[in-house]
């Protein structure tokens, strides 16, 4: 039977199983929460070691990035992410993974043209938009100060 | 003889021999006993994934020639393809194999395309033996079409797992399975834009090719022991079944899909099922042909399906055209 595009769309959407949110949402909540708890633990450690509040926060970010990159290099991060979903994608460890993964993957095309060029294929848009918006925000703040 | 869209081969053309070479995950699946070579790892001893796929392609071809008892000089030509840009797996493997080579691209329908062309060359009397092969590799396909392997993204339920597999068959004038007919596919685009739902994009093409074969070939589905599509997997196979039901035709138990046969979906985390050129090619060589030789299947429609997209076309918002080529196989005895 000849189906119209709309009829066919209804058919394939009906036959396509949805994401099992009842499993993925709790898994993301649990894993994301555990990463935050870990971050808080590291921060408490830095604070008790005598670091200031501001320096501790930056040190926590650095520690979690190091952890994300290390787990990616050890080929463990994607296995955790398969269970955790957004739980490992949203925290800063996910950002670290999105840069480390292509760097590892494309090193076969050489250090410069492979790893360096392809390193930002996933994280590139985040960096571009973050830098651009920070510049715009800076200009607005500066204009506010001048006026 | 041509009738409508169907090519009937009047000369007796047979599958003389076949072989398959697969990766670790495929070797752990339900068809593990049917594969000729299972890699110790998916690198096949090479330094890059692309070289690994070439090695796998070459291994399957060499194994098929070895099993056939033919010498390299007997092979008229190699017709093969894969999923990589510029078909490098086929070309680079052919560089070492040394056969006359015709590279073809039909995405995951490549195996049937190469077999149809190979049979046509023999029918025309231009070649005596033609080696037909198709391969895909999970790791090369991921880095070309999707994300780096270590990237921690989740796959939707409709996504499929590209098989690390290569199947190779030698067509000739003697053998136990006969190639009776072929029905080259037309390209259909049902407007699906979801690159994680290839089954939906290709299902209509499979339905159209099968329908035209039943009409032009004057055959009914019940005259076949097995009707098998290439890699529609759970979503696409359900759509094909439904489209035929709307026509009042029940394909029933005789209908299957290679993407659902290659992996154990409950245990192997492949979501909707397997895909890739190598999926249908390896299932043909590991499961379908051995069953035909044991006379468990008398007449089979082998219908690999291809999603004719590129990463570029998908990024530009184009919908995904699908194609399906059909090969009719018969027990020669």
XYZ file of C-alpha atoms in Angstrom:
480
model
C 0.000 0.000 0.000
C 1.316 3.416 -0.902
C 1.493 5.575 2.226
C 1.830 9.344 2.210
C 4.855 10.859 3.958
C 2.634 11.783 6.907
C 1.118 8.303 7.144
C 4.576 6.731 6.925
C 5.856 9.085 9.618
C 3.030 8.058 11.950
C 3.863 4.394 11.274
C 7.604 4.609 11.973
C 7.118 6.783 15.013
C 4.657 4.226 16.379
C 7.141 1.381 15.747
C 10.119 3.246 17.266
C 10.584 2.439 20.964
C 10.998 5.525 23.208
C 13.878 6.042 25.609
C 13.300 4.028 28.824
C 13.177 7.195 30.998
C 12.141 5.232 34.085
C 15.642 3.680 34.018
C 17.729 6.495 32.484
C 16.457 9.400 34.628
C 17.187 7.748 38.017
C 20.584 6.542 36.680
C 21.466 10.091 35.554
C 20.274 11.561 38.874
C 22.256 9.056 40.900
C 25.517 9.342 38.923
C 25.343 13.104 38.493
C 24.651 13.442 42.218
C 27.590 11.208 43.095
C 29.942 13.308 40.930
C 28.707 16.451 42.726
C 29.196 14.748 46.083
C 32.725 13.812 45.033
C 33.352 17.430 44.023
C 32.096 18.629 47.395
C 34.337 16.100 49.144
C 37.388 17.276 47.199
C 36.499 20.903 47.988
C 36.219 20.178 51.720
C 39.619 18.509 51.509
C 41.198 21.544 49.808
C 39.551 23.921 52.315
C 40.802 21.936 55.273
C 44.270 21.928 53.673
C 44.201 25.720 53.947
C 43.181 26.800 50.419
C 40.863 29.795 50.102
C 37.222 29.402 49.013
C 37.931 30.803 45.493
C 41.084 28.763 44.891
C 39.385 25.595 46.206
C 36.547 25.947 43.679
C 39.015 26.221 40.786
C 41.029 23.314 42.175
C 37.871 21.158 42.317
C 37.163 21.879 38.629
C 40.751 20.977 37.737
C 40.559 17.758 39.780
C 37.304 16.648 38.140
C 38.663 17.461 34.674
C 41.763 15.386 35.458
C 39.499 12.564 36.613
C 37.323 12.783 33.456
C 40.315 12.771 31.125
C 41.999 9.935 33.031
C 38.886 7.737 32.920
C 38.552 8.504 29.197
C 42.180 7.568 28.560
C 41.671 4.341 30.518
C 38.610 3.650 28.286
C 36.297 3.489 31.289
C 34.353 6.742 30.952
C 32.145 5.616 28.049
C 31.204 2.463 29.954
C 30.042 4.534 32.935
C 28.274 6.956 30.568
C 26.341 4.121 28.935
C 24.639 3.653 32.304
C 24.701 7.244 33.528
C 23.637 9.218 30.419
C 23.189 12.880 31.313
C 24.623 12.083 34.765
C 28.123 11.988 33.261
C 27.405 14.347 30.345
C 26.346 17.458 32.264
C 29.073 17.750 34.972
C 32.486 19.127 34.015
C 33.792 15.552 33.682
C 31.586 15.215 30.570
C 33.194 18.306 29.066
C 36.632 16.818 29.730
C 35.542 13.552 28.101
C 34.206 15.338 25.019
C 37.665 16.843 24.375
C 39.794 13.859 25.392
C 37.771 11.300 23.386
C 38.343 12.841 19.915
C 41.972 13.615 20.815
C 42.543 9.905 21.490
C 40.443 8.779 18.534
C 42.047 10.908 15.850
C 45.681 10.611 16.936
C 46.046 8.024 14.156
C 45.823 10.943 11.699
C 48.806 12.617 13.378
C 49.366 14.910 16.367
C 48.633 18.194 14.563
C 46.107 17.273 11.841
C 44.519 14.526 13.906
C 44.481 15.066 17.657
C 44.879 18.877 17.716
C 42.457 19.631 14.861
C 39.756 17.177 15.876
C 40.033 17.718 19.634
C 37.249 20.303 19.664
C 34.830 18.670 17.213
C 32.318 18.043 20.024
C 33.215 20.720 22.574
C 33.922 23.407 19.939
C 30.431 24.952 19.914
C 30.399 25.176 23.737
C 33.753 26.963 23.768
C 32.838 29.296 20.907
C 29.527 30.317 22.462
C 31.015 30.606 25.974
C 33.872 32.864 24.816
C 31.557 34.949 22.623
C 28.964 35.444 25.348
C 31.659 36.316 27.905
C 33.023 38.988 25.542
C 29.520 40.440 25.042
C 28.936 40.352 28.815
C 32.286 42.065 29.367
C 31.426 44.840 26.891
C 28.047 45.370 28.556
C 29.713 45.585 31.994
C 32.317 48.005 30.647
C 29.644 50.203 29.055
C 27.716 50.128 32.360
C 30.832 51.358 34.157
C 31.547 54.123 31.600
C 27.983 55.393 31.514
C 15.970 -12.546 -19.280
C 14.463 -9.368 -17.965
C 10.912 -9.131 -16.763
C 9.835 -5.807 -15.333
C 12.453 -4.878 -12.779
C 13.664 -8.453 -12.297
C 16.725 -10.017 -13.927
C 16.343 -13.762 -14.351
C 19.605 -15.591 -14.910
C 19.049 -18.182 -17.624
C 22.496 -19.730 -17.343
C 23.126 -21.774 -14.233
C 24.971 -19.452 -11.888
C 25.922 -20.784 -8.480
C 27.556 -19.726 -5.277
C 30.629 -21.904 -5.444
C 32.070 -21.000 -2.064
C 31.753 -18.455 0.713
C 33.582 -17.239 3.804
C 33.167 -14.729 6.582
C 35.493 -12.879 8.926
C 34.115 -11.024 11.941
C 35.080 -9.101 15.066
C 34.976 -10.127 18.708
C 31.418 -9.018 19.539
C 29.976 -10.764 16.458
C 31.995 -13.855 17.386
C 30.268 -13.885 20.763
C 26.820 -13.704 19.160
C 24.353 -16.430 18.228
C 26.046 -17.162 14.854
C 29.511 -17.745 16.364
C 29.763 -21.308 15.044
C 29.105 -20.242 11.453
C 31.953 -17.768 10.978
C 35.169 -18.883 9.289
C 37.447 -16.413 11.062
C 36.800 -14.522 14.318
C 39.346 -11.833 15.159
C 41.236 -12.042 18.452
C 40.538 -8.328 18.748
C 38.888 -5.777 16.476
C 42.274 -4.388 15.378
C 43.122 -7.617 13.532
C 46.761 -6.955 14.421
C 46.823 -3.553 12.673
C 47.672 -0.065 13.929
C 44.510 1.757 12.752
C 40.833 0.820 12.511
C 40.861 1.400 8.751
C 43.779 -0.980 8.268
C 41.916 -3.451 10.495
C 38.892 -3.374 8.193
C 41.142 -3.901 5.145
C 42.750 -6.880 6.855
C 39.335 -8.323 7.693
C 38.187 -7.834 4.072
C 41.307 -9.466 2.710
C 41.047 -12.354 5.185
C 37.451 -13.146 4.169
C 38.331 -13.025 0.448
C 41.419 -15.205 0.850
C 39.456 -17.685 2.976
C 36.731 -17.976 0.324
C 39.321 -18.617 -2.404
C 41.145 -21.142 -0.208
C 37.927 -23.039 0.600
C 36.908 -23.125 -3.074
C 40.081 -24.897 -4.145
C 40.553 -22.328 -6.907
C 43.789 -20.491 -7.477
C 44.029 -16.705 -7.513
C 44.375 -16.744 -11.301
C 40.967 -18.434 -11.613
C 39.194 -15.460 -10.052
C 37.964 -13.251 -12.865
C 37.357 -10.200 -10.775
C 36.446 -8.872 -7.353
C 33.305 -6.801 -6.928
C 33.163 -5.310 -3.472
C 32.349 -2.354 -1.321
C 32.262 -0.936 2.170
C 31.039 2.113 4.065
C 34.166 4.225 4.238
C 34.761 7.363 2.200
C 36.098 6.441 -1.250
C 35.596 2.741 -0.373
C 39.149 2.475 0.955
C 38.655 -0.858 2.705
C 37.870 -2.555 -0.597
C 40.483 -0.730 -2.652
C 43.291 -1.158 -0.132
C 42.473 -4.838 0.387
C 42.324 -5.284 -3.411
C 45.791 -3.722 -3.648
C 47.130 -6.744 -1.799
C 44.742 -9.299 -3.313
C 45.717 -8.378 -6.851
C 42.404 -9.224 -8.578
C 40.742 -7.072 -11.211
C 38.523 -4.917 -9.043
C 35.189 -3.212 -9.424
C 34.376 -1.099 -6.365
C 30.693 -0.558 -5.688
C 28.757 1.464 -3.147
C 25.214 0.725 -2.062
C 25.667 1.489 1.644
C 24.521 -1.599 3.551
C 22.911 -3.092 0.415
C 26.360 -3.536 -1.160
C 26.517 -7.340 -0.881
C 23.430 -7.853 -3.049
C 24.601 -5.194 -5.488
C 27.947 -6.923 -5.960
C 26.287 -10.346 -6.295
C 23.775 -9.079 -8.877
C 26.560 -7.502 -10.934
C 28.764 -10.574 -10.552
C 25.984 -12.866 -11.733
C 25.331 -10.526 -14.674
C 29.028 -10.702 -15.690
C 28.906 -14.506 -15.651
C 25.564 -14.535 -17.482
C 27.119 -12.332 -20.167
C 29.993 -14.778 -20.483
C 32.589 -12.199 -19.567
C 33.871 -13.945 -16.448
C 33.922 -17.496 -15.141
C 34.394 -16.843 -11.420
C 33.585 -13.598 -9.641
C 34.434 -12.855 -6.029
C 31.796 -10.660 -4.329
C 32.408 -9.120 -0.915
C 31.193 -6.412 1.440
C 32.525 -5.239 4.770
C 31.875 -2.847 7.622
C 33.681 -2.164 10.876
C 32.064 -0.677 13.979
C 35.039 1.509 14.837
C 35.634 2.947 11.349
C 31.923 3.627 10.876
C 31.580 5.298 14.291
C 34.420 7.723 13.681
C 33.168 8.562 10.176
C 29.434 8.835 10.839
C 29.057 9.452 14.575
C 31.230 10.089 17.621
C 34.684 8.997 18.819
C 34.591 5.595 20.499
C 35.435 6.894 23.981
C 32.855 9.672 23.920
C 30.339 9.163 26.708
C 27.118 9.678 24.793
C 24.009 7.522 25.047
C 22.435 5.928 21.994
C 18.690 6.073 21.382
C 16.699 2.843 21.375
C 16.190 3.048 17.590
C 19.934 3.161 16.856
C 21.775 0.151 15.465
C 25.190 -1.363 15.976
C 27.437 -1.405 12.895
C 28.741 -4.944 12.505
C 32.470 -5.605 12.369
C 32.157 -8.199 9.662
C 32.970 -9.146 6.102
C 31.319 -11.757 3.933
C 32.724 -12.989 0.617
C 31.170 -15.331 -1.944
C 32.573 -16.781 -5.148
C 30.082 -17.004 -7.990
C 30.675 -19.525 -10.735
C 29.211 -22.223 -12.933
C 29.119 -24.901 -10.247
C 27.945 -25.064 -6.646
C 25.108 -26.095 -4.391
C 23.167 -22.834 -4.223
C 21.905 -21.234 -7.386
C 21.359 -17.536 -8.021
C 18.042 -17.588 -9.793
C 17.223 -13.907 -10.087
C 18.051 -10.419 -8.927
C 15.920 -7.351 -8.512
C 17.988 -4.162 -8.386
C 16.381 -1.592 -6.138
C 15.040 1.858 -6.777
C 15.832 4.666 -4.353
C 12.984 5.646 -2.043
C 12.997 8.526 0.380
C 10.167 8.406 2.898
C 11.352 11.682 4.478
C 13.040 10.299 7.609
C 15.701 12.697 8.927
C 16.626 10.861 12.107
C 20.110 9.423 11.559
C 19.526 7.200 14.573
C 16.590 5.513 12.898
C 17.984 3.966 9.703
C 15.528 1.085 9.889
C 12.638 3.496 9.362
C 14.501 5.211 6.494
C 15.168 1.922 4.636
C 11.993 -0.067 5.327
C 9.963 1.446 2.523
C 12.669 0.605 -0.032
C 12.623 -3.014 1.173
C 8.842 -3.158 0.884
C 8.924 -1.656 -2.639
C 11.650 -4.012 -3.947
C 9.946 -7.083 -2.478
C 6.548 -5.991 -3.837
C 7.978 -5.490 -7.317
C 9.708 -8.843 -7.183
C 6.478 -10.606 -6.199
C 4.642 -8.798 -9.024
C 7.224 -8.949 -11.847
C 8.653 -12.299 -10.793
C 5.167 -13.753 -10.447
C 6.023 -15.244 -7.077
C 4.191 -15.274 -3.766
C 5.848 -14.834 -0.370
C 4.691 -18.325 0.684
C 6.744 -19.864 -2.141
C 9.902 -18.932 -0.193
C 11.323 -20.554 2.926
C 13.055 -17.388 4.068
C 12.696 -13.739 3.138
C 15.482 -11.835 4.811
C 16.183 -8.115 4.744
C 19.657 -6.744 5.438
C 19.720 -4.486 8.445
C 16.301 -3.030 9.109
C 16.471 -4.394 12.645
C 13.615 -4.106 15.097
C 12.026 -0.873 13.874
C 12.410 -1.387 10.122
C 11.433 -5.064 10.161
C 8.244 -4.202 12.050
C 7.440 -1.539 9.422
C 7.963 -3.958 6.498
C 5.746 -6.511 8.217
C 3.070 -3.852 8.765
C 3.249 -2.515 5.164
C 2.644 -6.021 3.792
C -0.168 -6.565 6.295
C -1.828 -3.415 4.959
C -1.751 -5.149 1.552
C -3.379 -8.201 3.110
C -0.125 -10.204 2.953
C 1.217 -11.938 6.048
C 4.952 -12.622 5.681
C 4.804 -14.465 9.002
C 7.627 -16.604 10.357
C 9.402 -16.808 7.006
C 10.386 -13.148 7.277
C 13.594 -12.275 9.094
C 16.246 -9.592 9.240
C 20.018 -10.099 9.324
C 20.335 -7.235 11.855
C 18.194 -9.242 14.267
C 20.074 -12.492 13.599
C 23.683 -11.367 14.036
C 23.504 -10.289 17.685
C 21.713 -11.357 20.843
C 19.844 -8.125 21.505
C 19.042 -9.041 25.094
C 22.678 -9.573 26.074
C 24.808 -7.598 23.611
C 23.587 -3.997 24.028
C 23.015 -3.317 20.323
C 19.677 -1.543 20.797
C 17.553 -2.034 17.645
C 19.995 -4.579 16.139
C 22.965 -4.882 13.799
C 23.709 -2.877 10.643
C 26.444 -2.273 8.090
C 27.446 -3.893 4.787
C 29.100 -6.708 6.683
C 25.955 -7.522 8.653
C 23.975 -9.046 5.780
C 27.121 -10.351 4.053
C 28.296 -12.245 7.139
C 24.821 -13.567 8.008
C 24.524 -14.838 4.419
C 27.821 -16.704 4.722
C 27.467 -17.878 8.326
C 23.806 -18.790 8.496
C 21.771 -18.655 5.280
C 24.077 -20.456 2.834
C 25.041 -23.240 5.304
C 21.329 -23.891 5.923
C 20.660 -23.993 2.172
C 23.497 -26.460 1.659
C 21.964 -28.649 4.373
C 18.687 -28.394 2.386
C 16.927 -26.754 5.352
C 16.022 -23.834 3.098
C 15.056 -24.359 -0.530
C 14.317 -20.870 -1.779
C 15.493 -17.662 -0.116
C 15.089 -13.978 -0.897
C 18.195 -12.165 0.299
C 17.432 -8.431 0.394
C 20.156 -6.188 1.878
C 19.051 -2.624 2.530
C 21.087 0.572 2.388
C 20.660 4.052 3.859
C 22.187 6.350 1.240
C 23.159 9.243 3.450
C 26.485 10.889 4.159
C 27.487 12.828 7.286
C 27.422 15.919 5.053
C 23.888 15.380 3.728
C 22.621 14.681 7.254
C 24.261 17.860 8.583
C 22.612 19.850 5.789
C 19.210 18.592 6.919
C 18.587 16.248 3.980
C 16.304 13.279 4.545
C 17.694 9.759 4.188
C 17.062 7.888 0.918
C 16.916 4.106 1.170
C 17.590 1.307 -1.298
C 17.109 -2.460 -1.294
C 18.485 -4.977 -3.788
C 17.076 -8.481 -3.915
C 18.781 -11.765 -4.766
C 16.751 -14.953 -5.182
C 18.716 -18.018 -4.051
C 17.642 -21.607 -4.674
C 18.878 -24.962 -3.480
C 20.435 -26.439 -6.636
C 19.426 -30.023 -5.904
